[in-house]
């Protein structure tokens, strides 16, 4: 209870109110400590993820997961592995996915490659500027015959981009959604991943591969320190309020 002491002009807080304030502050201490601990756990998880991805990117290329292994492919253990795939491109079933890169705005060129076992993998062959999206403007890069692609395995990106959904009916793509692109292009037996081609030049210079950005945002330490600082402040506040309660009693 809070009362106004007219004799001294001071506002007096009852012992019960101080106890409730102390309890509330201690509750906040527990909440902030929990959040801080969670951020520390996330920090170690992120550091481990970064180390594993860097090891995959720098490792020698291996064959892309075969059809029998597709069910075991997942983001945690497979994304950004260096892989190779050998087959024949189906250029007439290419999808252009809107992209913004260090080279400006344009499109990713996603072309299916049919492998010897009859399965299909979508290959992100690289970037083309918006004014070179038409095949006629980059025809030299349409490779024929058997080719081998080396690049980074990527996991499908379903749905679309922020505030922009893929529109298969209009052939407008904002994310590399493997299943949706496969359905729209009439592809069958398609791997649940795609491959970002490396920087090996294509005839005519387009598409431009090797633009994959391997970067992970890691602010967990800052968040952890913030939560622990708030916990310390709340604990100090609880101590001060409780001490005032003892003096008042």
Coordinates of C-alpha atoms in Angstrom, one line a residue:
X1 CA 0.0 0.0 0.0
X2 CA 1.2 3.5 -0.8
X3 CA 0.3 6.4 1.5
X4 CA 1.1 10.1 1.6
X5 CA 2.8 11.3 4.8
X6 CA 1.6 14.9 5.1
X7 CA 3.9 15.6 8.0
X8 CA 7.0 14.9 6.1
X9 CA 5.8 15.4 2.5
X10 CA 7.1 11.9 1.6
X11 CA 5.3 9.1 -0.1
X12 CA 5.5 5.9 2.0
X13 CA 5.3 2.5 0.5
X14 CA 3.9 -0.3 2.7
X15 CA 5.9 -3.4 3.6
X16 CA 3.5 -5.5 1.5
X17 CA 3.9 -3.4 -1.6
X18 CA 7.7 -3.6 -1.2
X19 CA 7.5 -7.3 -0.9
X20 CA 5.4 -7.6 -4.1
X21 CA 7.9 -5.3 -5.9
X22 CA 10.7 -7.5 -4.7
X23 CA 9.0 -10.6 -5.9
X24 CA 8.2 -9.1 -9.3
X25 CA 11.9 -8.0 -9.8
X26 CA 13.1 -11.5 -8.8
X27 CA 10.7 -13.0 -11.3
X28 CA 12.2 -10.7 -14.0
X29 CA 15.7 -11.9 -12.9
X30 CA 14.7 -15.5 -13.5
X31 CA 13.2 -14.6 -16.9
X32 CA 16.2 -12.6 -18.0
X33 CA 18.6 -15.4 -16.9
X34 CA 16.7 -18.0 -18.8
X35 CA 16.7 -15.8 -21.9
X36 CA 20.4 -15.2 -21.5
X37 CA 21.2 -18.8 -21.0
X38 CA 19.2 -19.7 -24.1
X39 CA 21.1 -17.2 -26.2
X40 CA 24.4 -18.7 -25.0
X41 CA 23.2 -22.1 -26.1
X42 CA 22.2 -20.6 -29.5
X43 CA 25.7 -18.9 -29.7
X44 CA 27.4 -22.3 -29.4
X45 CA 25.0 -23.9 -31.8
X46 CA 25.7 -21.1 -34.4
X47 CA 29.4 -21.3 -34.0
X48 CA 29.3 -25.0 -34.5
X49 CA 27.1 -24.5 -37.6
X50 CA 29.5 -22.0 -39.0
X51 CA 32.5 -24.3 -38.5
X52 CA 30.7 -27.2 -40.1
X53 CA 29.6 -25.2 -43.1
X54 CA 33.0 -23.7 -43.6
X55 CA 34.4 -27.3 -43.6
X56 CA 31.9 -28.4 -46.2
X57 CA 32.5 -25.4 -48.5
X58 CA 36.3 -26.0 -48.4
X59 CA 36.1 -29.8 -48.8
X60 CA 36.6 -31.7 -52.1
X61 CA 33.5 -32.1 -54.2
X62 CA 31.6 -35.4 -53.9
X63 CA 28.8 -36.8 -56.0
X64 CA 25.4 -35.2 -55.3
X65 CA 23.1 -37.4 -53.2
X66 CA 21.6 -40.2 -55.3
X67 CA 17.9 -40.9 -55.5
X68 CA 18.1 -43.6 -52.8
X69 CA 19.5 -41.0 -50.4
X70 CA 17.1 -38.2 -51.0
X71 CA 15.0 -39.0 -47.9
X72 CA 18.0 -38.4 -45.7
X73 CA 19.0 -35.0 -47.1
X74 CA 18.4 -32.1 -44.7
X75 CA 19.6 -28.6 -44.1
X76 CA 21.5 -29.3 -40.9
X77 CA 24.0 -31.8 -42.3
X78 CA 23.9 -31.3 -46.1
X79 CA 23.5 -27.6 -47.1
X80 CA 26.6 -26.0 -48.6
X81 CA 28.3 -29.4 -49.3
X82 CA 30.4 -29.2 -52.5
X83 CA 28.9 -31.7 -54.9
X84 CA 29.0 -32.7 -58.6
X85 CA 26.3 -33.8 -60.9
X86 CA 26.7 -35.1 -64.5
X87 CA 23.9 -35.2 -67.1
X88 CA 22.2 -33.3 -69.8
X89 CA 20.5 -29.9 -69.4
X90 CA 16.9 -29.4 -70.4
X91 CA 17.1 -25.7 -71.3
X92 CA 13.5 -25.5 -72.4
X93 CA 12.3 -26.1 -68.8
X94 CA 14.4 -23.4 -67.3
X95 CA 12.9 -21.2 -64.6
X96 CA 14.1 -17.6 -63.9
X97 CA 14.0 -16.6 -60.2
X98 CA 14.2 -12.9 -59.3
X99 CA 17.5 -12.1 -57.5
X100 CA 19.4 -9.2 -56.1
X101 CA 23.2 -9.8 -56.1
X102 CA 26.4 -7.8 -55.8
X103 CA 26.1 -7.4 -59.6
X104 CA 22.7 -5.8 -59.3
X105 CA 19.1 -7.0 -59.9
X106 CA 18.3 -9.8 -62.3
X107 CA 17.5 -13.5 -62.3
X108 CA 18.9 -16.8 -61.2
X109 CA 18.8 -19.3 -64.1
X110 CA 17.5 -22.6 -62.8
X111 CA 17.8 -25.3 -65.3
X112 CA 17.1 -29.0 -64.7
X113 CA 19.8 -31.5 -65.5
X114 CA 18.8 -35.1 -66.3
X115 CA 21.1 -37.6 -64.7
X116 CA 22.1 -41.0 -66.1
X117 CA 19.8 -42.8 -63.6
X118 CA 16.8 -40.9 -64.9
X119 CA 16.5 -38.5 -62.0
X120 CA 16.6 -34.8 -62.3
X121 CA 18.3 -32.1 -60.3
X122 CA 17.7 -28.3 -60.6
X123 CA 20.9 -26.4 -61.2
X124 CA 21.2 -22.8 -60.3
X125 CA 23.5 -22.0 -63.2
X126 CA 24.1 -18.5 -62.0
X127 CA 23.0 -14.9 -62.4
X128 CA 21.9 -12.9 -65.5
X129 CA 21.0 -9.2 -65.5
X130 CA 17.4 -8.2 -66.1
X131 CA 18.2 -7.1 -69.7
X132 CA 19.7 -10.5 -70.6
X133 CA 16.9 -12.7 -69.3
X134 CA 15.8 -13.7 -72.9
X135 CA 17.6 -16.8 -74.2
X136 CA 18.4 -14.9 -77.4
X137 CA 20.6 -12.5 -75.3
X138 CA 22.6 -15.3 -73.7
X139 CA 22.3 -18.2 -76.2
X140 CA 26.0 -19.0 -76.1
X141 CA 25.6 -20.2 -72.5
X142 CA 23.1 -22.9 -73.4
X143 CA 25.3 -25.9 -73.1
X144 CA 24.5 -29.1 -75.1
X145 CA 25.5 -32.7 -74.5
X146 CA 26.7 -34.2 -71.3
X147 CA 28.1 -31.8 -68.8
X148 CA 29.4 -32.0 -65.2
X149 CA 28.4 -29.3 -62.8
X150 CA 30.2 -28.6 -59.5
X151 CA 28.7 -26.4 -56.9
X152 CA 27.1 -26.1 -53.5
X153 CA 24.1 -28.2 -52.5
X154 CA 21.2 -26.0 -51.4
X155 CA 17.9 -26.9 -49.7
X156 CA 14.6 -25.9 -51.4
X157 CA 13.1 -22.5 -50.6
X158 CA 9.4 -23.0 -50.6
X159 CA 6.7 -20.4 -50.8
X160 CA 8.4 -17.3 -52.1
X161 CA 10.2 -14.3 -50.8
X162 CA 9.2 -11.7 -48.1
X163 CA 5.8 -10.3 -49.1
X164 CA 6.0 -11.9 -52.5
X165 CA 4.6 -15.4 -53.3
X166 CA 5.7 -17.5 -56.2
X167 CA 3.2 -17.4 -59.1
X168 CA 3.7 -20.6 -61.0
X169 CA 0.8 -19.9 -63.4
X170 CA 2.5 -16.7 -64.6
X171 CA 6.0 -18.3 -64.4
X172 CA 7.0 -15.7 -61.8
X173 CA 9.4 -16.9 -59.2
X174 CA 10.8 -15.2 -56.1
X175 CA 12.4 -18.2 -54.4
X176 CA 14.0 -21.4 -55.6
X177 CA 11.1 -23.7 -54.7
X178 CA 12.1 -27.0 -56.1
X179 CA 8.8 -28.8 -55.8
X180 CA 6.8 -25.9 -57.2
X181 CA 9.1 -25.3 -60.1
X182 CA 9.2 -29.0 -60.9
X183 CA 5.4 -29.2 -61.0
X184 CA 5.1 -26.0 -63.1
X185 CA 7.7 -27.3 -65.6
X186 CA 6.3 -30.8 -65.8
X187 CA 9.5 -32.4 -64.3
X188 CA 9.4 -35.8 -62.6
X189 CA 11.6 -37.6 -60.2
X190 CA 13.3 -34.4 -59.0
X191 CA 15.7 -34.2 -56.2
X192 CA 14.6 -32.2 -53.1
X193 CA 17.5 -29.9 -53.4
X194 CA 19.2 -27.7 -56.0
X195 CA 22.8 -27.0 -56.7
X196 CA 24.4 -23.5 -56.9
X197 CA 27.0 -23.8 -59.7
X198 CA 30.5 -22.6 -59.0
X199 CA 32.3 -19.8 -60.8
X200 CA 33.4 -21.8 -63.8
X201 CA 32.8 -19.5 -66.7
X202 CA 30.0 -20.3 -69.2
X203 CA 30.4 -19.5 -72.9
X204 CA 29.5 -15.9 -73.6
X205 CA 30.0 -15.1 -69.9
X206 CA 26.4 -15.9 -68.8
X207 CA 25.0 -17.1 -66.5
X208 CA 27.5 -16.0 -63.9
X209 CA 28.0 -18.7 -61.2
X210 CA 29.8 -18.7 -57.9
X211 CA 27.8 -15.9 -56.3
X212 CA 26.5 -17.9 -53.4
X213 CA 26.8 -15.9 -50.1
X214 CA 27.8 -18.2 -47.2
X215 CA 27.2 -15.9 -44.3
X216 CA 25.4 -16.4 -41.0
X217 CA 24.1 -13.6 -38.8
X218 CA 25.5 -14.2 -35.3
X219 CA 24.3 -11.7 -32.7
X220 CA 23.7 -14.2 -29.9
X221 CA 26.5 -13.0 -27.7
X222 CA 25.2 -9.4 -27.8
X223 CA 21.7 -10.7 -27.0
X224 CA 23.0 -12.8 -24.1
X225 CA 25.0 -9.9 -22.6
X226 CA 21.9 -7.7 -22.8
X227 CA 19.7 -10.3 -21.0
X228 CA 22.3 -10.9 -18.3
X229 CA 22.7 -7.1 -17.8
X230 CA 19.0 -6.7 -17.4
X231 CA 19.0 -9.6 -14.9
X232 CA 21.8 -7.9 -12.9
X233 CA 19.8 -4.6 -12.9
X234 CA 16.7 -6.4 -11.8
X235 CA 18.6 -8.2 -9.0
X236 CA 20.1 -4.9 -7.8
X237 CA 16.6 -3.3 -7.8
X238 CA 15.2 -6.2 -5.9
X239 CA 17.9 -5.9 -3.3
X240 CA 17.4 -2.2 -2.9
X241 CA 13.6 -2.6 -2.5
X242 CA 14.0 -5.4 0.0
X243 CA 16.5 -3.4 2.0
X244 CA 14.1 -0.5 2.2
X245 CA 11.4 -2.9 3.4
X246 CA 13.6 -4.1 6.3
X247 CA 14.4 -0.5 7.3
X248 CA 10.7 0.4 7.2
X249 CA 9.9 -2.6 9.4

